[in-house]
Short mmCIF file of C-alpha atoms and ligand atoms in Angstrom, two decimals:
data_model
loop_
_atom_site.label_atom_id
_atom_site.label_comp_id
_atom_site.label_asym_id
_atom_site.label_seq_id
_atom_site.Cartn_x
_atom_site.Cartn_y
_atom_site.Cartn_z
CA UNK F 1 25.16 35.51 11.36
CA UNK F 2 22.23 33.31 12.06
CA UNK F 3 22.54 31.33 14.94
CA UNK F 4 19.13 30.59 16.28
CA UNK F 5 17.05 27.63 14.40
CA UNK F 6 13.55 26.56 14.60
CA UNK F 7 12.59 23.10 12.93
CA UNK F 8 8.77 22.18 12.66
CA UNK F 9 8.94 18.69 12.58
CA UNK F 10 10.47 15.85 13.61
CA UNK F 11 10.46 13.24 10.50
CA UNK F 12 13.30 12.94 7.98
CA UNK F 13 12.96 16.27 6.70
CA UNK F 14 13.29 18.03 9.93
CA UNK F 15 16.32 15.54 11.14
CA UNK F 16 18.32 16.38 8.68
CA UNK F 17 18.00 19.71 8.33
CA UNK F 18 18.31 19.69 12.13
CA UNK F 19 21.89 17.50 12.51
CA UNK F 20 23.77 19.51 9.25
CA UNK F 21 22.81 22.99 10.57
CA UNK F 22 23.71 21.76 14.59
CA UNK F 23 27.11 20.35 13.37
CA UNK F 24 27.83 23.41 11.28
CA UNK F 25 27.10 25.78 14.74
CA UNK F 26 23.32 26.65 14.63
CA UNK F 27 21.68 26.00 17.88
CA UNK F 28 18.76 24.27 16.76
CA UNK F 29 15.25 23.42 18.61
CA UNK F 30 12.99 21.02 17.10
CA UNK F 31 9.31 20.44 18.06
CA UNK F 32 6.86 17.90 17.04
CA UNK F 33 3.53 17.81 17.80
CA UNK F 34 3.27 14.26 17.89
CA UNK F 35 4.76 12.76 21.11
CA UNK F 36 7.35 10.94 19.69
CA UNK F 37 10.64 11.26 17.21
CA UNK F 38 11.09 9.94 13.56
CA UNK F 39 7.77 11.33 11.75
CA UNK F 40 5.75 8.54 9.98
CA UNK F 41 9.10 6.40 10.04
CA UNK F 42 8.53 5.92 13.97
CA UNK F 43 8.18 2.20 14.74
CA UNK F 44 8.41 0.57 18.39
CA UNK F 45 8.42 -3.10 19.68
CA UNK F 46 4.84 -4.47 20.81
CA UNK F 47 3.32 -7.06 23.39
CA UNK F 48 4.41 -9.86 21.00
CA UNK F 49 7.69 -9.14 20.80
CA UNK F 50 7.37 -7.69 17.26
CA UNK F 51 8.81 -4.41 15.86
CA UNK F 52 5.97 -2.48 14.02
CA UNK F 53 6.27 0.74 12.31
CA UNK F 54 3.01 3.00 13.66
CA UNK F 55 2.44 4.63 9.99
CA UNK F 56 2.97 1.65 7.63
CA UNK F 57 5.51 -0.36 6.97
CA UNK F 58 8.95 1.63 5.53
CA UNK F 59 11.36 0.18 3.35
CA UNK F 60 14.24 1.96 2.79
CA UNK F 61 15.60 1.96 -0.94
CA UNK F 62 17.63 4.57 -3.05
CA UNK F 63 19.90 4.76 -6.21
CA UNK F 64 21.94 7.56 -3.86
CA UNK F 65 25.06 6.69 -2.32
CA UNK F 66 25.15 10.10 -0.85
CA UNK F 67 22.00 9.41 1.19
CA UNK F 68 23.10 5.79 1.64
CA UNK F 69 26.35 7.46 3.27
CA UNK F 70 24.59 9.92 5.51
CA UNK F 71 22.33 7.61 7.01
CA UNK F 72 24.74 4.82 7.84
CA UNK F 73 27.05 7.48 9.84
CA UNK F 74 23.69 7.14 12.71
CA UNK F 75 23.27 2.85 12.49
CA UNK F 76 24.03 0.02 10.60
CA UNK F 77 21.94 -1.44 7.67
CA UNK F 78 21.02 -4.50 6.70
CA UNK F 79 20.19 -5.56 3.05
CA UNK F 80 17.03 -6.75 2.44
CA UNK F 81 15.03 -7.25 -0.96
CA UNK F 82 11.28 -6.50 -0.29
CA UNK F 83 8.67 -8.72 -1.71
CA UNK F 84 4.83 -8.26 -2.07
CA UNK F 85 2.20 -10.69 -3.20
CA UNK F 86 -1.17 -9.79 -4.34
CA UNK F 87 -4.08 -12.17 -3.15
CA UNK F 88 -6.20 -13.32 -5.87
CA UNK F 89 -9.72 -14.28 -5.46
CA UNK F 90 -9.24 -17.58 -5.93
CA UNK F 91 -6.63 -17.21 -3.11
CA UNK F 92 -3.74 -18.08 -4.93
CA UNK F 93 -0.52 -15.14 -3.71
CA UNK F 94 0.52 -13.93 -7.24
CA UNK F 95 4.00 -11.50 -7.41
CA UNK F 96 3.45 -7.73 -7.53
CA UNK F 97 4.86 -5.82 -9.63
CA UNK F 98 2.66 -8.17 -12.20
CA UNK F 99 5.63 -10.37 -13.88
CA UNK F 100 5.73 -13.67 -16.02
CA UNK F 101 4.60 -15.72 -13.48
CA UNK F 102 1.33 -13.28 -12.58
CA UNK F 103 0.73 -13.37 -16.36
CA UNK F 104 1.04 -17.36 -15.93
CA UNK F 105 -1.42 -17.42 -13.05
CA UNK F 106 -3.95 -15.18 -14.30
CA UNK F 107 -4.17 -16.06 -17.77
CA UNK F 108 -3.05 -20.35 -17.10
CA UNK F 109 -0.51 -19.75 -19.76
CA UNK F 110 2.86 -21.42 -19.48
CA UNK F 111 5.44 -18.96 -20.59
CA UNK F 112 9.05 -19.10 -20.33
CA UNK F 113 10.33 -15.84 -21.71
CA UNK F 114 9.92 -12.50 -21.65
CA UNK F 115 9.32 -12.05 -25.41
CA UNK F 116 6.15 -14.32 -24.88
CA UNK F 117 4.44 -12.00 -21.98
CA UNK F 118 4.92 -9.26 -24.17
CA UNK F 119 3.59 -10.70 -26.99
CA UNK F 120 0.56 -11.64 -24.98
CA UNK F 121 0.50 -8.25 -23.46
CA UNK F 122 0.35 -6.80 -26.64
CA UNK F 123 -2.52 -8.68 -28.14
CA UNK F 124 -4.31 -7.26 -24.48
CA UNK F 125 -3.83 -3.86 -24.95
CA UNK F 126 -5.27 -0.80 -26.12
CA UNK F 127 -4.39 1.34 -29.06
CA UNK F 128 -3.86 4.76 -26.85
CA UNK F 129 -1.42 7.01 -27.99
CA UNK F 130 -1.19 9.62 -25.18
CA UNK F 131 -2.94 8.28 -21.75
CA UNK F 132 -4.65 11.16 -20.58
CA UNK F 133 -5.18 9.10 -16.93
CA UNK F 134 -4.18 6.40 -14.86
CA UNK F 135 -6.87 4.18 -16.68
CA UNK F 136 -5.83 4.53 -20.07
CA UNK F 137 -2.02 4.08 -19.44
CA UNK F 138 -2.74 0.71 -17.62
CA UNK F 139 -4.99 -0.03 -20.96
CA UNK F 140 -2.29 1.04 -23.57
CA UNK F 141 0.08 -0.81 -21.59
CA UNK F 142 -1.22 -4.33 -19.64
CA UNK F 143 -4.99 -4.71 -20.92
CA UNK F 144 -8.42 -4.60 -18.95
CA UNK F 145 -7.94 -7.99 -17.42
CA UNK F 146 -4.97 -6.91 -15.29
CA UNK F 147 -6.35 -3.36 -15.06
CA UNK F 148 -9.38 -4.61 -13.69
CA UNK F 149 -7.80 -7.16 -11.14
CA UNK F 150 -4.52 -5.69 -9.70
CA UNK F 151 -5.64 -1.80 -10.42
CA UNK F 152 -9.05 -0.70 -10.27
CA UNK F 153 -10.41 -2.04 -6.71
CA UNK F 154 -6.98 -1.57 -5.54
CA UNK F 155 -7.04 2.30 -6.25
CA UNK F 156 -10.77 2.93 -5.47
CA UNK F 157 -10.11 1.57 -2.00
CA UNK F 158 -6.87 3.70 -1.69
CA UNK F 159 -7.75 6.82 -3.31
CA UNK F 160 -11.82 6.87 -3.46
CA UNK F 161 -11.29 7.63 -7.26
CA UNK F 162 -11.61 5.56 -10.65
CA UNK F 163 -8.64 4.90 -12.05
CA UNK F 164 -9.89 7.50 -14.41
CA UNK F 165 -9.84 10.09 -12.39
CA UNK F 166 -6.08 9.56 -11.42
CA UNK F 167 -2.88 11.09 -12.98
CA UNK F 168 -0.75 8.32 -14.56
CA UNK F 169 2.18 9.50 -12.35
CA UNK F 170 0.20 7.48 -9.13
CA UNK F 171 0.51 3.71 -11.48
CA UNK F 172 3.77 4.72 -13.15
CA UNK F 173 5.90 4.54 -10.36
CA UNK F 174 4.73 0.60 -9.88
CA UNK F 175 7.10 -1.00 -12.86
CA UNK F 176 5.81 -3.80 -14.92
CA UNK F 177 7.67 -7.16 -15.42
CA UNK F 178 7.69 -9.63 -18.21
CA UNK F 179 10.74 -12.08 -16.73
CA UNK F 180 10.74 -13.40 -13.24
CA UNK F 181 11.95 -10.94 -11.07
CA UNK F 182 10.00 -10.81 -7.87
CA UNK F 183 11.60 -7.79 -5.99
CA UNK F 184 9.59 -4.95 -5.23
CA UNK F 185 11.82 -1.97 -5.79
CA UNK F 186 13.74 -1.60 -9.29
CA UNK F 187 17.53 -3.85 -9.56
CA UNK F 188 19.35 -0.22 -9.30
CA UNK F 189 18.04 0.52 -5.92
CA UNK F 190 20.37 -0.14 -2.70
CA UNK F 191 17.14 -1.64 -0.16
CA UNK F 192 17.88 -1.69 3.03
CA UNK F 193 16.67 -2.11 6.58
CA UNK F 194 18.23 0.13 10.07
CA UNK F 195 19.21 -2.94 11.94
CA UNK F 196 17.66 -1.47 15.36
CA UNK F 197 14.94 0.42 13.87
CA UNK F 198 14.47 4.00 12.70
CA UNK F 199 13.39 5.21 16.27
CA UNK F 200 17.00 4.65 17.30
CA UNK F 201 18.28 5.77 14.04
CA UNK F 202 16.57 9.34 14.73
CA UNK F 203 17.73 9.03 18.45
CA UNK F 204 21.76 9.17 16.89
CA UNK F 205 20.37 11.80 14.78
CA UNK F 206 19.13 14.38 17.31
CA UNK F 207 22.14 12.92 19.47
CA UNK F 208 24.06 16.55 19.39
CA UNK F 209 24.67 19.43 21.81
CA UNK F 210 23.45 21.72 19.31
CA UNK F 211 20.21 20.08 19.04
CA UNK F 212 17.04 20.46 21.70
CA UNK F 213 13.59 18.33 20.78
CA UNK F 214 10.46 19.13 22.52
CA UNK F 215 7.64 17.22 21.48
CA UNK F 216 3.58 17.25 22.19
CA UNK F 217 4.65 20.70 21.22
CA UNK F 218 2.24 21.88 17.95
CA UNK F 219 3.74 25.22 16.29
CA UNK F 220 2.57 28.14 17.07
CA UNK F 221 3.20 31.60 15.41
CA UNK F 222 5.08 33.73 18.28
CA UNK F 223 7.27 30.44 18.53
CA UNK F 224 9.07 31.81 15.43
CA UNK F 225 10.33 35.19 18.08
CA UNK F 226 13.72 35.26 18.65
CA UNK F 227 14.49 32.24 15.94
CA UNK F 228 16.58 33.65 12.90
CA UNK F 229 15.01 31.11 10.59
CA UNK F 230 12.31 28.44 10.59
CA UNK F 231 12.20 25.02 8.54
CA UNK F 232 9.01 24.03 8.71
CA UNK F 233 7.50 20.20 8.03
CA UNK F 234 3.86 21.43 8.59
CA UNK F 235 1.22 21.36 5.82
CA UNK F 236 1.57 24.24 4.11
CA UNK F 237 -1.97 25.40 3.84
CA UNK F 238 -2.79 24.52 7.94
CA UNK F 239 0.31 27.13 8.16
CA UNK F 240 -1.63 29.94 6.44
CA UNK F 241 -5.19 29.22 7.81
CA UNK F 242 -6.46 27.35 5.10
CA UNK F 243 -6.97 30.79 3.42
CA UNK F 244 -7.18 29.46 -0.21
CA UNK F 245 -8.83 26.33 0.71
CA UNK F 246 -7.67 22.79 1.87
CA UNK F 247 -4.93 20.37 0.36
CA UNK F 248 -6.42 16.91 1.02
CA UNK F 249 -4.20 13.68 1.70
CA UNK F 250 -5.48 10.14 1.68
CA UNK F 251 -4.90 8.82 5.20
CA UNK F 252 -4.91 4.99 6.78
CA UNK F 253 -6.48 3.54 9.39
CA UNK F 254 -4.23 0.36 11.07
CA UNK F 255 -5.67 -2.71 12.01
CA UNK F 256 -3.12 -4.48 14.19
CA UNK F 257 -3.71 -8.12 15.52
CA UNK F 258 -1.88 -10.57 17.28
CA UNK F 259 -1.96 -14.06 15.60
CA UNK F 260 -0.77 -17.16 17.65
CA UNK F 261 2.19 -18.99 15.56
CA UNK F 262 5.45 -17.58 13.72
CA UNK F 263 4.69 -18.91 9.71
CA UNK F 264 7.94 -18.58 7.72
CA UNK F 265 7.14 -17.50 4.32
CA UNK F 266 8.78 -15.17 1.54
CA UNK F 267 7.09 -12.19 1.55
CA UNK F 268 6.04 -9.89 4.37
CA UNK F 269 3.16 -7.68 2.68
CA UNK F 270 0.45 -9.06 0.85
CA UNK F 271 -2.29 -6.73 -1.57
CA UNK F 272 -5.71 -7.80 -1.51
CA UNK F 273 -7.29 -7.45 -4.78
CA UNK F 274 -10.58 -7.65 -3.58
CA UNK F 275 -13.50 -4.93 -3.12
CA UNK F 276 -13.23 -5.00 0.55
CA UNK F 277 -12.33 -2.15 3.19
CA UNK F 278 -8.56 -3.38 3.22
CA UNK F 279 -5.78 -2.29 0.75
CA UNK F 280 -3.10 -4.58 2.11
CA UNK F 281 -1.46 -6.53 5.20
CA UNK F 282 1.67 -6.56 6.69
CA UNK F 283 3.38 -9.79 8.44
CA UNK F 284 6.21 -7.11 10.43
CA UNK F 285 7.82 -10.88 12.05
CA UNK F 286 9.22 -11.64 7.96
CA UNK F 287 11.60 -8.17 7.96
CA UNK F 288 14.57 -9.16 9.31
CA UNK F 289 15.30 -8.03 12.61
CA UNK F 290 11.34 -6.92 13.10
CA UNK F 291 11.00 -10.72 15.67
CA UNK F 292 13.00 -8.61 18.67
CA UNK F 293 11.55 -11.36 21.07
CA UNK F 294 9.87 -14.85 20.29
CA UNK F 295 6.96 -14.67 21.93
CA UNK F 296 5.37 -17.77 19.79
CA UNK F 297 3.14 -15.31 18.28
CA UNK F 298 2.88 -12.44 15.79
CA UNK F 299 1.48 -8.92 14.93
CA UNK F 300 -0.18 -8.58 11.50
CA UNK F 301 -1.58 -4.98 10.00
CA UNK F 302 -4.16 -4.33 8.04
CA UNK F 303 -4.49 -0.84 6.28
CA UNK F 304 -7.77 0.64 5.76
CA UNK F 305 -7.90 4.01 3.54
CA UNK F 306 -9.83 7.14 4.27
CA UNK F 307 -10.16 10.83 4.00
CA UNK F 308 -8.11 12.53 6.44
CA UNK F 309 -10.72 14.24 7.53
CA UNK F 310 -11.94 10.94 9.05
CA UNK F 311 -8.97 9.97 10.77
CA UNK F 312 -8.18 12.76 12.74
CA UNK F 313 -6.45 14.75 10.41
CA UNK F 314 -3.57 12.57 10.12
CA UNK F 315 -1.75 13.25 6.34
CA UNK F 316 -0.31 10.71 4.40
CA UNK F 317 -0.78 10.64 0.81
CA UNK F 318 -1.05 14.16 -0.85
CA UNK F 319 -3.82 13.48 -3.87
CA UNK F 320 -2.72 13.56 -7.22
CA UNK F 321 -5.46 14.01 -9.53
CA UNK F 322 -5.80 13.60 -12.85
CA UNK F 323 -6.52 17.29 -13.44
CA UNK F 324 -3.33 17.91 -11.01
CA UNK F 325 -6.19 20.44 -9.35
CA UNK F 326 -4.88 20.34 -6.15
CA UNK F 327 -0.95 20.67 -7.20
CA UNK F 328 -2.31 23.65 -9.02
CA UNK F 329 -3.86 24.89 -5.45
CA UNK F 330 -0.40 24.09 -3.37
CA UNK F 331 1.19 26.37 -6.32
CA UNK F 332 -1.03 29.21 -5.03
CA UNK F 333 0.43 28.40 -0.98
CA UNK F 334 4.14 28.54 -2.24
CA UNK F 335 3.45 31.90 -3.68
CA UNK F 336 2.31 32.84 -0.62
CA UNK F 337 5.01 31.06 1.21
CA UNK F 338 7.76 33.04 -1.09
CA UNK F 339 6.55 36.32 0.54
CA UNK F 340 8.12 34.84 3.73
CA UNK F 341 11.51 35.93 4.59
CA UNK F 342 12.53 33.95 7.33
CA UNK F 343 10.65 30.23 6.88
CA UNK F 344 11.18 27.76 4.55
CA UNK F 345 8.61 24.95 4.28
CA UNK F 346 10.50 21.49 3.82
CA UNK F 347 9.27 17.76 3.63
CA UNK F 348 6.21 16.08 2.99
CA UNK F 349 3.70 18.41 4.05
CA UNK F 350 5.38 21.35 3.56
CA UNK F 351 5.39 21.03 -0.47
CA UNK F 352 2.68 18.61 -0.57
CA UNK F 353 4.52 15.75 -2.24
CA UNK F 354 4.65 12.40 -2.11
CA UNK F 355 8.46 11.50 -1.37
CA UNK F 356 10.07 8.48 -0.35
CA UNK F 357 12.25 8.66 2.30
CA UNK F 358 15.60 9.32 0.20
CA UNK F 359 13.80 11.59 -1.19
CA UNK F 360 13.22 13.92 1.53
CA UNK F 361 16.97 12.76 2.88
CA UNK F 362 18.80 13.99 -0.41
CA UNK F 363 16.52 17.07 -0.83
CA UNK F 364 16.83 18.14 3.11
CA UNK F 365 20.70 17.59 2.58
CA UNK F 366 20.92 19.87 -0.53
CA UNK F 367 18.25 22.60 1.20
CA UNK F 368 20.43 22.50 4.26
CA UNK F 369 23.73 22.79 2.33
CA UNK F 370 22.45 25.92 0.29
CA UNK F 371 21.19 27.82 3.42
CA UNK F 372 25.07 27.76 4.42
CA UNK F 373 25.97 28.60 1.44
CA UNK F 374 23.25 31.50 1.43
CA UNK F 375 23.91 32.82 5.02
CA UNK F 376 27.28 30.53 6.20
C1 LIG Y 1 1.73 4.48 5.18
C2 LIG Y 1 3.16 5.05 4.49
C3 LIG Y 1 4.34 4.08 4.05
C4 LIG Y 1 5.29 4.55 3.43
N1 LIG Y 1 6.29 3.60 3.43
C5 LIG Y 1 7.26 4.06 2.79
C6 LIG Y 1 8.72 3.28 2.54
O1 LIG Y 1 8.57 1.96 2.23
N2 LIG Y 1 9.87 3.75 1.60
C7 LIG Y 1 10.01 4.91 1.89
O2 LIG Y 1 10.69 5.66 1.21
N3 LIG Y 1 9.08 5.68 2.46
C8 LIG Y 1 7.98 5.69 2.59
N4 LIG Y 1 6.87 6.63 3.34
C9 LIG Y 1 7.31 7.60 3.14
C10 LIG Y 1 7.99 8.31 4.10
O3 LIG Y 1 6.89 8.36 5.49
C11 LIG Y 1 8.37 9.85 3.75
O4 LIG Y 1 9.04 10.13 2.95
C12 LIG Y 1 8.73 10.94 5.30
O5 LIG Y 1 8.01 10.49 6.45
C13 LIG Y 1 8.57 12.04 4.93
O6 LIG Y 1 9.33 12.91 6.28
P1 LIG Y 1 8.88 14.12 6.57
O7 LIG Y 1 9.97 14.55 7.56
O8 LIG Y 1 8.40 14.60 5.42
O9 LIG Y 1 7.69 13.95 7.14
P2 LIG Y 1 6.76 13.50 8.40
O10 LIG Y 1 7.39 12.06 8.31
O11 LIG Y 1 5.35 13.14 8.37
O12 LIG Y 1 7.10 14.06 9.43
C14 LIG Y 1 6.56 15.68 10.06
C15 LIG Y 1 6.23 15.85 11.50
O13 LIG Y 1 6.03 16.82 11.57
C16 LIG Y 1 5.07 17.26 12.40
N5 LIG Y 1 4.14 18.13 12.28
C17 LIG Y 1 2.83 18.02 11.50
N6 LIG Y 1 2.35 19.49 11.80
C18 LIG Y 1 3.10 20.24 12.71
C19 LIG Y 1 2.86 21.14 13.60
N7 LIG Y 1 1.66 22.17 13.47
N8 LIG Y 1 3.68 21.71 14.95
C20 LIG Y 1 4.46 20.35 15.17
N9 LIG Y 1 4.84 19.46 14.17
C21 LIG Y 1 3.85 19.09 13.27
C22 LIG Y 1 4.33 15.79 12.34
O14 LIG Y 1 3.73 15.32 13.70
C23 LIG Y 1 5.41 14.96 11.85
O15 LIG Y 1 6.24 14.43 12.80
C24 LIG Y 1 5.69 6.07 3.45
C25 LIG Y 1 4.59 6.73 3.75
C26 LIG Y 1 3.52 6.59 3.95
C27 LIG Y 1 2.42 7.37 5.02
#
């Protein structure tokens, strides 16, 4: 019977594995190289009395009742419909994803129905039957004007790549709407935020007598000695000493700024359509429970994308190119990992995929349950 488990990474992937296995009676040790728990979902209250997400705004959304039920065991969640606006060159803020009002603002039209918007976009769409990259997908659906305004500069800043070099999947994540719906995520998703923040949620997940957590502790191979199994959320290429080459990531530098006053407005995140260095800005106090103390000031955070090598190897987004070359490299690392009998790679960097929190939780619940079914 396996009883000692090492978990590398105190983000959602590691935390879910830790809790499920601890509840099944395993002795679980969690390590993280950072000085805090919660991985990229980590949040804190700053000197302005504002709750800030250290690694960019994390909005919880899911179609899975199972996932919501599981996380709700560890905290109260508040319903929250996330809205994003794009700042146009003329200074107007328009809904994003593109909807009927966005189309009217850009083209100066006065459409009132979905059919009118669809008919207009059909006149702009280019006849591309099988789009091979993100640019072709957008041109085939909304034409060049909206593509060049909302997607081209943003993608270039975000990824350091032209739309033509990006996979269709990167832009397909963002819905295209022809009506007036202006919430960011799809209607069939449950959208929530943890009332007391993500860090408090993780404290409760780790609060189990069978779990111990060591922070500021990087993984080293000798740590595997004496362990019966290891779930490892570290970058898979790093574990293998980059033997096959690097799996690259896009990173972000966060620029926090104190602003006097607490303006009320109906959205928290603004995307910039210009060619400057920043992709978006978050005004945290607009999110429920993020104005923890009224100091008369608020915090806004701008994101500046960069290569992860230029940001202390902070890995945020796996790079998905149109030719899938890095996905192919990851498959070769995965084959190497297949020969390891006592390690399973998990999470965003262990499996080199961008996954939302609910997807990571879902995968981790299934993975821990599969492990229990296998070894008991
Ligand atoms: C800017 C940004 C915004 C996002 N917004 C959203 C959102 O709105 N909604 C949503 O659902 N998802 C969002 N996500 C995705 C979300 O962050 C991930 O789904 C989630 O963090 C994945 O959890 P994880 O445990 O796989 O990885 P992580 O949270 O990254 O945790 C992995 C942990 O492993 C640790 N680690 C790595 N290497 C080592 C090592 N060698 N030794 C010890 N520890 C190590 C790291 O320090 C880290 O704490 C966003 C991600 C980013 C980058």
